[in-house]
Short mmCIF file of C-alpha atoms and ligand atoms in Angstrom, two decimals:
data_model
loop_
_atom_site.label_atom_id
_atom_site.label_comp_id
_atom_site.label_asym_id
_atom_site.label_seq_id
_atom_site.Cartn_x
_atom_site.Cartn_y
_atom_site.Cartn_z
CA MET B 1 -35.41 0.35 -30.09
CA SER B 2 -31.72 0.97 -30.53
CA GLN B 3 -29.03 -1.24 -28.98
CA THR B 4 -27.99 1.44 -26.47
CA GLU B 5 -31.51 1.86 -25.06
CA ARG B 6 -31.87 -1.78 -24.06
CA THR B 7 -31.66 -2.81 -20.41
CA ASN B 8 -28.62 -4.93 -19.60
CA LEU B 9 -30.06 -7.75 -17.52
CA LEU B 10 -26.63 -8.81 -16.30
CA ASP B 11 -26.88 -5.98 -13.80
CA PHE B 12 -29.92 -7.58 -12.15
CA ASP B 13 -29.76 -9.89 -9.19
CA ARG B 14 -32.58 -12.36 -8.60
CA ALA B 15 -34.87 -9.81 -6.91
CA GLY B 16 -34.19 -7.27 -9.66
CA LEU B 17 -34.97 -9.78 -12.38
CA GLU B 18 -38.17 -10.91 -10.64
CA ALA B 19 -39.28 -7.27 -10.46
CA PHE B 20 -38.42 -6.81 -14.15
CA PHE B 21 -40.70 -9.71 -15.11
CA ALA B 22 -43.44 -8.71 -12.65
CA ASP B 23 -43.54 -5.25 -14.27
CA ARG B 24 -44.30 -7.00 -17.53
CA GLY B 25 -47.06 -9.16 -16.07
CA GLU B 26 -44.89 -12.28 -16.11
CA LYS B 27 -44.60 -14.84 -13.31
CA GLY B 28 -41.61 -14.76 -10.94
CA PHE B 29 -40.31 -18.14 -12.14
CA ARG B 30 -39.31 -16.50 -15.44
CA ALA B 31 -36.42 -14.97 -13.51
CA SER B 32 -35.21 -18.43 -12.49
CA GLN B 33 -35.48 -19.68 -16.04
CA VAL B 34 -33.53 -16.78 -17.44
CA LEU B 35 -30.89 -16.86 -14.70
CA GLN B 36 -30.35 -20.53 -15.43
CA TRP B 37 -29.95 -19.95 -19.15
CA VAL B 38 -27.50 -17.13 -18.69
CA HIS B 39 -25.37 -18.28 -15.80
CA ARG B 40 -25.67 -22.07 -15.91
CA HIS B 41 -25.60 -22.49 -19.68
CA GLY B 42 -23.91 -19.29 -20.83
CA VAL B 43 -26.75 -18.47 -23.24
CA THR B 44 -27.35 -14.75 -23.71
CA ASP B 45 -29.49 -14.88 -26.88
CA PHE B 46 -33.18 -14.83 -25.90
CA GLU B 47 -34.09 -16.78 -29.06
CA GLN B 48 -32.28 -19.81 -27.65
CA MET B 49 -34.20 -19.72 -24.34
CA THR B 50 -36.62 -22.37 -25.48
CA ASN B 51 -38.73 -22.63 -22.33
CA LEU B 52 -39.88 -19.02 -22.74
CA SER B 53 -42.85 -18.35 -24.99
CA GLN B 54 -42.05 -16.98 -28.44
CA LYS B 55 -43.94 -13.82 -27.54
CA LEU B 56 -41.81 -13.24 -24.46
CA ARG B 57 -38.59 -13.99 -26.33
CA THR B 58 -39.46 -11.43 -28.96
CA ALA B 59 -40.43 -8.83 -26.33
CA LEU B 60 -37.18 -9.40 -24.45
CA ALA B 61 -35.07 -9.18 -27.58
CA ASP B 62 -36.74 -5.87 -28.21
CA GLU B 63 -36.11 -4.18 -24.92
CA ALA B 64 -33.42 -6.10 -23.07
CA GLU B 65 -30.07 -7.77 -23.57
CA PHE B 66 -27.28 -9.53 -21.80
CA THR B 67 -24.11 -7.76 -22.77
CA PRO B 68 -20.94 -9.50 -21.68
CA PRO B 69 -17.93 -7.25 -21.22
CA ARG B 70 -15.38 -6.63 -23.94
CA VAL B 71 -12.20 -8.54 -23.25
CA ILE B 72 -9.25 -6.20 -23.64
CA SER B 73 -6.64 -8.91 -23.20
CA THR B 74 -6.18 -12.53 -22.16
CA GLN B 75 -2.87 -13.80 -20.86
CA VAL B 76 -2.05 -17.43 -20.13
CA SER B 77 0.85 -18.32 -17.86
CA THR B 78 3.08 -21.36 -18.33
CA ASP B 79 1.56 -22.73 -15.09
CA GLY B 80 -2.00 -22.53 -16.49
CA THR B 81 -2.95 -19.35 -14.63
CA ARG B 82 -4.98 -16.97 -16.78
CA LYS B 83 -5.54 -13.29 -16.47
CA TRP B 84 -8.28 -11.40 -18.28
CA LEU B 85 -8.50 -7.65 -18.51
CA LEU B 86 -12.17 -6.72 -18.92
CA ASP B 87 -13.37 -3.38 -20.20
CA VAL B 88 -15.70 -1.63 -17.76
CA GLY B 89 -16.01 1.54 -19.79
CA ALA B 90 -14.56 5.05 -19.75
CA GLY B 91 -11.02 3.79 -20.27
CA ASN B 92 -11.11 1.55 -17.20
CA GLY B 93 -10.32 -2.16 -17.07
CA VAL B 94 -10.44 -4.68 -14.25
CA GLU B 95 -8.49 -7.88 -13.90
CA THR B 96 -9.73 -11.37 -13.11
CA VAL B 97 -7.37 -14.28 -12.54
CA TYR B 98 -8.06 -18.02 -12.85
CA ILE B 99 -5.77 -20.35 -10.91
CA PRO B 100 -6.08 -24.10 -11.61
CA GLU B 101 -4.83 -26.53 -8.94
CA GLY B 102 -5.71 -30.15 -9.65
CA GLU B 103 -9.47 -30.58 -9.27
CA ARG B 104 -9.81 -27.11 -7.84
CA GLY B 105 -10.22 -24.02 -10.00
CA THR B 106 -10.08 -20.71 -8.17
CA LEU B 107 -11.18 -17.42 -9.64
CA CYS B 108 -9.76 -14.26 -8.12
CA VAL B 109 -12.21 -11.44 -8.82
CA SER B 110 -12.06 -7.66 -8.57
CA SER B 111 -14.63 -5.60 -6.68
CA GLN B 112 -13.60 -2.02 -7.55
CA VAL B 113 -11.81 -0.11 -10.30
CA GLY B 114 -8.62 0.64 -8.36
CA CYS B 115 -8.71 0.95 -4.57
CA SER B 116 -8.93 3.92 -2.22
CA LEU B 117 -6.93 2.39 0.62
CA THR B 118 -3.31 3.04 -0.45
CA CYS B 119 -1.60 0.09 1.23
CA SER B 120 2.05 0.80 0.52
CA PHE B 121 2.92 -2.68 -0.75
CA CYS B 122 0.07 -3.00 -3.27
CA ALA B 123 0.08 -2.04 -6.96
CA THR B 124 -3.71 -1.57 -6.98
CA GLY B 125 -3.47 0.83 -4.03
CA ARG B 126 -0.84 2.82 -5.90
CA GLN B 127 -3.15 3.29 -8.83
CA GLY B 128 -5.80 5.20 -6.97
CA PHE B 129 -9.55 4.72 -7.08
CA ASN B 130 -12.10 5.29 -9.77
CA ARG B 131 -15.37 3.59 -8.82
CA ASN B 132 -17.18 0.60 -7.40
CA LEU B 133 -18.09 -2.23 -9.75
CA SER B 134 -21.81 -2.98 -10.04
CA SER B 135 -22.97 -6.41 -8.90
CA GLY B 136 -23.28 -7.36 -12.57
CA GLU B 137 -19.70 -6.30 -13.27
CA ILE B 138 -18.52 -8.44 -10.36
CA LEU B 139 -20.58 -11.43 -11.43
CA ILE B 140 -19.68 -11.12 -15.08
CA GLN B 141 -16.08 -11.97 -14.22
CA LEU B 142 -17.27 -15.37 -13.06
CA TRP B 143 -19.66 -15.68 -16.00
CA HIS B 144 -16.91 -14.92 -18.48
CA ALA B 145 -14.27 -17.20 -16.94
CA GLN B 146 -16.67 -20.10 -16.36
CA HIS B 147 -18.07 -20.16 -19.88
CA GLU B 148 -14.80 -19.54 -21.66
CA LEU B 149 -13.18 -22.39 -19.71
CA MET B 150 -16.19 -24.67 -20.21
CA ARG B 151 -16.00 -24.11 -23.96
CA GLU B 152 -12.27 -24.72 -24.07
CA THR B 153 -11.89 -27.63 -21.69
CA GLY B 154 -15.29 -29.30 -22.03
CA ARG B 155 -15.41 -29.49 -18.24
CA ASP B 156 -18.65 -28.66 -16.44
CA ARG B 157 -18.29 -25.82 -13.90
CA PRO B 158 -14.46 -25.66 -13.85
CA ILE B 159 -14.56 -22.88 -11.26
CA THR B 160 -15.01 -24.35 -7.80
CA ASN B 161 -13.85 -21.43 -5.65
CA VAL B 162 -14.08 -17.65 -5.81
CA VAL B 163 -11.81 -15.34 -3.85
CA PHE B 164 -12.30 -11.57 -3.65
CA MET B 165 -8.58 -10.91 -3.80
CA GLY B 166 -8.36 -8.99 -7.05
CA MET B 167 -8.48 -5.22 -7.39
CA GLY B 168 -10.30 -3.27 -4.70
CA GLU B 169 -11.59 -3.53 -1.18
CA PRO B 170 -14.75 -5.66 -1.42
CA LEU B 171 -16.29 -4.52 1.87
CA LEU B 172 -16.26 -0.90 0.68
CA ASN B 173 -18.62 -2.00 -2.10
CA PHE B 174 -20.84 -3.90 0.27
CA ASP B 175 -24.30 -3.98 -1.34
CA ASN B 176 -23.00 -4.93 -4.77
CA LEU B 177 -20.67 -7.50 -3.23
CA VAL B 178 -23.51 -9.20 -1.39
CA SER B 179 -25.82 -9.19 -4.43
CA ALA B 180 -23.10 -10.77 -6.55
CA ILE B 181 -22.36 -13.38 -3.88
CA ASP B 182 -26.06 -14.24 -3.58
CA LEU B 183 -26.11 -15.25 -7.24
CA MET B 184 -22.79 -17.09 -7.00
CA LEU B 185 -24.31 -19.29 -4.28
CA ASP B 186 -27.63 -19.77 -6.07
CA ASP B 187 -28.16 -23.43 -7.06
CA LEU B 188 -29.64 -22.41 -10.40
CA THR B 189 -26.56 -20.45 -11.43
CA TYR B 190 -23.11 -21.34 -10.06
CA GLY B 191 -24.12 -23.27 -6.94
CA LEU B 192 -20.92 -22.49 -5.05
CA SER B 193 -20.81 -23.42 -1.39
CA LYS B 194 -20.47 -20.50 1.01
CA TRP B 195 -17.26 -22.00 2.31
CA ARG B 196 -15.79 -21.73 -1.17
CA VAL B 197 -16.40 -18.03 -1.59
CA THR B 198 -13.81 -16.00 0.30
CA VAL B 199 -14.01 -12.28 0.91
CA SER B 200 -10.59 -10.79 1.63
CA THR B 201 -10.56 -7.52 3.53
CA SER B 202 -7.98 -5.09 4.75
CA GLY B 203 -10.11 -4.78 7.90
CA VAL B 204 -13.12 -2.51 7.41
CA VAL B 205 -14.52 -3.38 10.83
CA PRO B 206 -18.17 -2.23 10.58
CA TYR B 207 -18.59 -4.16 7.35
CA ILE B 208 -17.11 -7.33 8.79
CA ASP B 209 -20.02 -7.17 11.22
CA ARG B 210 -22.51 -6.47 8.45
CA LEU B 211 -21.20 -9.41 6.45
CA ARG B 212 -21.67 -11.61 9.49
CA GLU B 213 -25.26 -10.44 9.80
CA ARG B 214 -26.17 -10.45 6.12
CA ARG B 215 -24.29 -13.21 4.35
CA GLN B 216 -21.68 -15.38 6.00
CA VAL B 217 -18.97 -16.64 3.67
CA ALA B 218 -15.34 -17.51 4.27
CA LEU B 219 -13.40 -14.50 5.53
CA ALA B 220 -9.76 -13.66 4.90
CA VAL B 221 -8.18 -10.72 6.69
CA SER B 222 -5.04 -8.96 5.50
CA LEU B 223 -2.93 -8.48 8.60
CA HIS B 224 0.68 -7.90 7.52
CA ALA B 225 1.81 -6.58 10.91
CA PRO B 226 1.43 -7.84 14.49
CA GLU B 227 1.31 -4.43 16.10
CA GLU B 228 -0.45 -1.12 15.61
CA SER B 229 2.38 1.25 14.72
CA LEU B 230 3.78 -0.87 11.89
CA ARG B 231 0.30 -1.65 10.57
CA ASP B 232 -0.52 2.07 10.64
CA LYS B 233 2.39 2.62 8.25
CA LEU B 234 1.75 -0.30 5.91
CA MET B 235 -2.03 0.00 5.80
CA PRO B 236 -3.46 3.45 6.50
CA ILE B 237 -6.87 1.90 7.23
CA ASN B 238 -5.40 0.76 10.54
CA GLN B 239 -5.49 4.37 11.73
CA LYS B 240 -9.26 4.23 11.42
CA TYR B 241 -9.89 0.65 12.51
CA PRO B 242 -6.96 -0.43 14.68
CA LEU B 243 -5.86 -4.02 15.17
CA SER B 244 -7.55 -4.23 18.56
CA GLU B 245 -10.96 -3.53 16.97
CA LEU B 246 -10.19 -5.71 13.98
CA MET B 247 -9.37 -8.73 16.12
CA ALA B 248 -12.55 -8.21 18.16
CA ALA B 249 -14.58 -8.20 14.91
CA CYS B 250 -12.83 -11.43 13.84
CA HIS B 251 -13.84 -13.06 17.13
CA ARG B 252 -17.44 -11.99 16.57
CA TYR B 253 -17.36 -13.41 13.04
CA VAL B 254 -16.14 -16.79 14.20
CA ASP B 255 -18.48 -16.87 17.19
CA ALA B 256 -21.47 -16.52 14.85
CA ASP B 257 -20.74 -19.97 13.41
CA ARG B 258 -18.04 -22.08 14.97
CA ARG B 259 -17.38 -23.76 11.62
CA HIS B 260 -15.69 -20.52 10.56
CA SER B 261 -11.96 -20.25 10.63
CA ILE B 262 -10.48 -16.97 9.50
CA THR B 263 -7.56 -16.94 7.10
CA PHE B 264 -5.02 -14.26 7.93
CA GLU B 265 -2.92 -13.05 5.04
CA TYR B 266 0.54 -11.80 5.87
CA THR B 267 2.76 -10.45 3.09
CA MET B 268 6.43 -11.07 3.83
CA LEU B 269 8.43 -7.83 3.51
CA ALA B 270 12.19 -8.14 4.01
CA GLY B 271 13.39 -6.45 7.20
CA ILE B 272 9.97 -4.90 7.84
CA ASN B 273 7.62 -7.50 9.31
CA ASP B 274 9.52 -10.81 9.12
CA SER B 275 11.60 -11.12 12.35
CA PRO B 276 11.25 -14.00 14.86
CA GLU B 277 10.05 -11.49 17.47
CA GLN B 278 7.31 -10.35 15.08
CA ALA B 279 6.29 -13.98 14.51
CA ARG B 280 5.96 -14.45 18.27
CA ALA B 281 3.99 -11.20 18.57
CA LEU B 282 1.70 -12.43 15.80
CA ALA B 283 1.02 -15.65 17.71
CA ARG B 284 0.17 -13.64 20.82
CA LEU B 285 -2.20 -11.47 18.78
CA LEU B 286 -4.02 -14.48 17.31
CA GLY B 287 -4.37 -16.25 20.65
CA ASP B 288 -7.05 -18.95 20.54
CA LEU B 289 -8.97 -17.55 17.56
CA PRO B 290 -9.79 -20.38 15.09
CA CYS B 291 -7.65 -19.37 12.14
CA LYS B 292 -5.11 -20.25 9.49
CA LEU B 293 -2.17 -18.18 8.41
CA ASN B 294 -1.24 -17.62 4.83
CA LEU B 295 2.19 -16.10 4.30
CA ILE B 296 2.40 -14.35 0.94
CA PRO B 297 5.86 -13.74 -0.50
CA PHE B 298 5.84 -10.06 -1.48
CA ASN B 299 5.27 -9.69 -5.22
CA PRO B 300 7.23 -6.79 -6.61
CA PHE B 301 5.89 -4.22 -9.06
CA PRO B 302 7.64 -1.27 -10.70
CA GLY B 303 8.58 1.36 -8.11
CA ALA B 304 7.71 -0.85 -5.12
CA PRO B 305 9.55 0.29 -1.97
CA TYR B 306 9.99 -3.26 -0.57
CA GLU B 307 11.71 -6.54 -1.22
CA CYS B 308 10.46 -10.01 -0.52
CA SER B 309 11.84 -11.81 2.56
CA ASP B 310 14.24 -14.58 1.60
CA PRO B 311 13.01 -18.20 1.71
CA ALA B 312 14.98 -19.04 4.90
CA THR B 313 13.42 -16.09 6.74
CA ILE B 314 9.96 -17.10 5.56
CA SER B 315 10.44 -20.69 6.74
CA ARG B 316 11.79 -19.53 10.11
CA PHE B 317 8.75 -17.24 10.53
CA SER B 318 6.43 -20.05 9.50
CA ARG B 319 8.08 -22.56 11.87
CA ILE B 320 7.63 -20.28 14.89
CA LEU B 321 3.91 -20.07 14.17
CA ARG B 322 3.51 -23.77 13.42
CA ASP B 323 5.34 -24.63 16.65
CA ARG B 324 2.67 -22.64 18.46
CA GLY B 325 -0.10 -24.67 16.83
CA TYR B 326 -1.16 -22.38 13.95
CA VAL B 327 -1.79 -23.95 10.57
CA THR B 328 0.58 -21.88 8.44
CA THR B 329 1.02 -22.11 4.69
CA THR B 330 3.18 -20.12 2.34
CA ARG B 331 1.36 -19.10 -0.81
CA LYS B 332 2.89 -20.33 -4.02
CA THR B 333 3.29 -17.48 -6.42
CA ARG B 334 1.23 -18.24 -9.49
CA GLY B 335 1.15 -16.58 -12.88
CA ASP B 336 4.55 -15.02 -12.30
CA ASP B 337 5.22 -14.50 -15.98
CA ILE B 338 1.97 -12.57 -16.53
CA ALA B 339 2.01 -10.40 -13.36
CA ALA B 340 -1.12 -12.14 -12.06
CA ALA B 341 -0.01 -12.62 -8.47
CA CYS B 342 -1.47 -10.96 -5.38
CA GLY B 343 -0.95 -7.24 -5.32
CA GLN B 344 0.26 -7.05 -8.90
CA LEU B 345 -3.11 -6.40 -10.48
CA ALA B 346 -3.18 -2.97 -11.95
CA GLY B 347 -5.81 -3.12 -14.68
CA GLN B 348 -6.49 0.27 -16.20
CA VAL B 349 -7.57 2.88 -13.74
CA ASP B 350 -8.41 6.43 -14.54
CA ASP B 351 -7.69 7.75 -11.03
CA ARG B 352 -10.36 10.30 -10.17
CA SER B 353 -8.46 11.40 -7.10
CA ARG B 354 -5.27 12.03 -9.07
CA ARG B 355 -3.41 10.18 -6.36
CA VAL B 356 -0.85 8.71 -8.72
CA ALA B 357 0.31 12.09 -9.96
CA ARG B 358 0.56 13.36 -6.39
CA TRP B 359 2.48 10.28 -5.30
CA GLN B 360 4.90 10.59 -8.18
CA GLY B 361 5.38 14.26 -7.29
CA GLU B 362 6.20 13.34 -3.70
CA GLN B 363 8.74 10.77 -4.85
CA SER B 364 10.63 13.22 -7.01
CA ALA B 365 10.45 16.08 -4.46
N1 SAH D 1 -8.43 -5.34 -0.62
C1 SAH D 1 -8.48 -6.66 -0.13
C2 SAH D 1 -8.43 -7.71 -1.23
C3 SAH D 1 -7.49 -7.49 -2.38
S1 SAH D 1 -5.78 -7.63 -2.06
C4 SAH D 1 -7.38 -6.89 0.89
O1 SAH D 1 -6.53 -6.05 1.04
O2 SAH D 1 -7.45 -7.92 1.56
C5 SAH D 1 -5.52 -9.39 -1.89
C6 SAH D 1 -4.31 -9.74 -1.04
O3 SAH D 1 -3.08 -9.43 -1.70
C7 SAH D 1 -4.28 -9.00 0.29
O4 SAH D 1 -3.95 -9.85 1.36
C8 SAH D 1 -3.16 -8.02 0.05
O5 SAH D 1 -2.62 -7.55 1.24
C9 SAH D 1 -2.19 -8.82 -0.76
N2 SAH D 1 -1.19 -8.02 -1.46
C10 SAH D 1 -1.32 -6.76 -1.91
N3 SAH D 1 -0.19 -6.37 -2.54
C11 SAH D 1 0.67 -7.39 -2.48
C12 SAH D 1 1.99 -7.61 -2.98
N4 SAH D 1 2.62 -6.69 -3.68
N5 SAH D 1 2.56 -8.81 -2.73
C13 SAH D 1 1.91 -9.77 -2.06
N6 SAH D 1 0.65 -9.64 -1.60
C14 SAH D 1 0.04 -8.46 -1.79
FE1 SF4 D 2 -6.66 -1.97 -1.54
FE2 SF4 D 2 -6.27 -4.48 -0.64
FE3 SF4 D 2 -4.43 -3.26 -2.19
FE4 SF4 D 2 -4.82 -2.44 0.32
S1 SF4 D 2 -4.06 -4.45 -0.34
S2 SF4 D 2 -4.60 -1.11 -1.49
S3 SF4 D 2 -7.00 -2.72 0.54
S4 SF4 D 2 -6.50 -3.82 -2.80
#
């Protein structure tokens, strides 16, 4: 059988792998054994999977494979942040960023090639949308980063946290997101705690509810404005799911398990959303919802129509919220020298909707 006809088992979640073995008359525990080899130990060569029979190893080598993605580029920042651009075929690449902080190692993963939501302050949104990543393509980002770092540093499981804050809107790729998360939390693979996997959303309300019902993990919500009309302008999704509905969904999420506390992300845009009155309006909006606030200094990208608020404005904004009892942090910008910060991920996106060309046309009109 030729290389191209083999089944790539990285695309299978646990249920898929169990079905694959069942079809071949093998017991379900083979799936656990193989998942452990691949994800826990980074072994993708069936010959090295010594607890499988020789007959099974040979059969697998014949018809299946684990094909890791091609790495288009690796960049390492002076602060230790790393950014990988992984080839997902047809001229498209997605970015994954590793951010070390003492004992903690956070991986920021992408969920889509590009993004369809066109938030005006985001480089990914500017690039347009090509397609959803499969669950395997989401998971492989963790697989790649974990095993490369393990090899280099000798540390076991250097990645302790995963945040879905890379390219794309994770809740618009719901089924693949949940399958990938299931394996991230599996004790035999990465064994991450559900509190250490954070899904960041621009506020796709029906899917916040589905996530609550299907797989509760930490939730981060991109707010960026305390009132509807400004949010409508910054984030077109607000026209479909307004703040009032979004906040109600956040309350439902937290009510499902009182250990939840939602993180609200708020990108600081000079003269747009950073006034003391807007900070007070934000506090009124949040009310008694268990939450934390994360202020993100705006990260510029070529052609961006905004500037970042100055540090004094950010600390004034932060103080108003802290004085009202909200835990408020300002995100340190990491990986500055390699454009790895929030909203700067651009990967390689062949925009199927041709949005970029249209946008450039509008700018020059
Ligand atoms: N689509 C999801 C997750 C990816 S974006 C979401 O929107 O939540 C991750 C975070 O980066 C979001 O909070 C987003 O609003 C923020 N962000 C986007 N562009 C940014 C920029 N240029 N500067 C700072 N933060 C930005
Ligand atoms: Fe998409 Fe999030 Fe960027 Fe908005 S901020 S365009 S939802 S990736």
